[in-house]
């Protein structure tokens, strides 16, 4: 498939709330933390999290980045915000991640979780992907994995990538053991190779084991670029695994959004070049099963385009497997 033949990708965005949607009690606490009044809030539309994501400006000329959400909009996203606060608080300053300034969890009353970060005066990479941007991001990802090896977060306080692949990622197994309607909805290629895909997927948990802190959700909407630095934001899914795993998980979205095809992207990452090809294939197969299965599910609350986005990545990933295995 060439760039010209690819479909326009679905938008990567959730349903945003505004500063004024946050309960007054929580807004008062945020202003007390900042020591001054918030005078303006610029909502940021991109990214797969519902709730509030905004640059907020204060009367004394501070600017910080605010993320906030309540359980009424999406209880799962609230748990992700809690996890993000815990993980970001433990990241080293050289991890290309914005500094967490403050977090607050009002679980027992309003159900809202709030995070304040250093503001980054940058923007997401342009899509369709531009060659220079992609080169910069791939270089930064190599630096990131080097910086986070061994993981600066202890293994007893964060899941392993192997655990994620056994539980959250195991898409082909979920199709195999779940409602038959999901198998019936598969494309013909997946049905034809289904048993082989399930067998390869069983190797994935061992294949992705490692001692690198992995972001686990790198996409264009989770990257902010300035003239000098590539920043990686939104860390709730971080885990400890193989140094090459973030590139594997990143690759389908790059191709879907007009960048390099996955196999060409791997050539830009030394860790992928060093890795066992069979381990890479097992991880790709399992990731593809997750994207394929999730793409058939109803959209979660506040994330109307998520399943379409996952389904489009799944299509890219199935073609990637066919290329690596010869299962045309």
mmCIF file of N, CA and C in Angstrom, residues 34-37 39 57-63:
data_model
loop_
_atom_site.group_PDB
_atom_site.id
_atom_site.type_symbol
_atom_site.label_atom_id
_atom_site.label_comp_id
_atom_site.label_asym_id
_atom_site.label_seq_id
_atom_site.Cartn_x
_atom_site.Cartn_y
_atom_site.Cartn_z
ATOM 1 N N UNK A 34 -2.313 27.370 42.843
ATOM 2 C CA UNK A 34 -1.567 28.301 41.994
ATOM 3 C C UNK A 34 -1.308 29.630 42.696
ATOM 4 N N UNK A 35 -2.063 29.902 43.720
ATOM 5 C CA UNK A 35 -1.878 31.133 44.468
ATOM 6 C C UNK A 35 -2.464 32.359 43.817
ATOM 7 N N UNK A 36 -3.333 32.164 42.851
ATOM 8 C CA UNK A 36 -3.923 33.284 42.125
ATOM 9 C C UNK A 36 -5.114 32.799 41.324
ATOM 10 N N UNK A 37 -5.821 33.712 40.686
ATOM 11 C CA UNK A 37 -7.032 33.396 39.934
ATOM 12 C C UNK A 37 -6.703 32.968 38.508
ATOM 13 N N UNK A 39 -7.561 33.206 34.786
ATOM 14 C CA UNK A 39 -8.262 34.223 33.989
ATOM 15 C C UNK A 39 -8.594 33.737 32.584
ATOM 16 N N UNK A 57 -4.250 30.060 32.208
ATOM 17 C CA UNK A 57 -3.462 31.272 32.427
ATOM 18 C C UNK A 57 -3.999 31.977 33.666
ATOM 19 N N UNK A 58 -3.081 32.503 34.480
ATOM 20 C CA UNK A 58 -3.477 33.111 35.750
ATOM 21 C C UNK A 58 -3.270 34.622 35.733
ATOM 22 N N UNK A 59 -3.828 35.250 36.754
ATOM 23 C CA UNK A 59 -3.728 36.706 36.863
ATOM 24 C C UNK A 59 -2.296 37.174 37.043
ATOM 25 N N UNK A 60 -1.419 36.320 37.583
ATOM 26 C CA UNK A 60 -0.010 36.720 37.749
ATOM 27 C C UNK A 60 0.873 36.145 36.649
ATOM 28 N N UNK A 61 0.249 35.780 35.495
ATOM 29 C CA UNK A 61 0.969 35.428 34.265
ATOM 30 C C UNK A 61 1.627 34.041 34.317
ATOM 31 N N UNK A 62 1.127 33.159 35.148
ATOM 32 C CA UNK A 62 1.542 31.766 35.063
ATOM 33 C C UNK A 62 0.774 31.084 33.924
ATOM 34 N N UNK A 63 1.378 30.050 33.391
ATOM 35 C CA UNK A 63 0.690 29.173 32.438
ATOM 36 C C UNK A 63 1.057 27.740 32.763
#
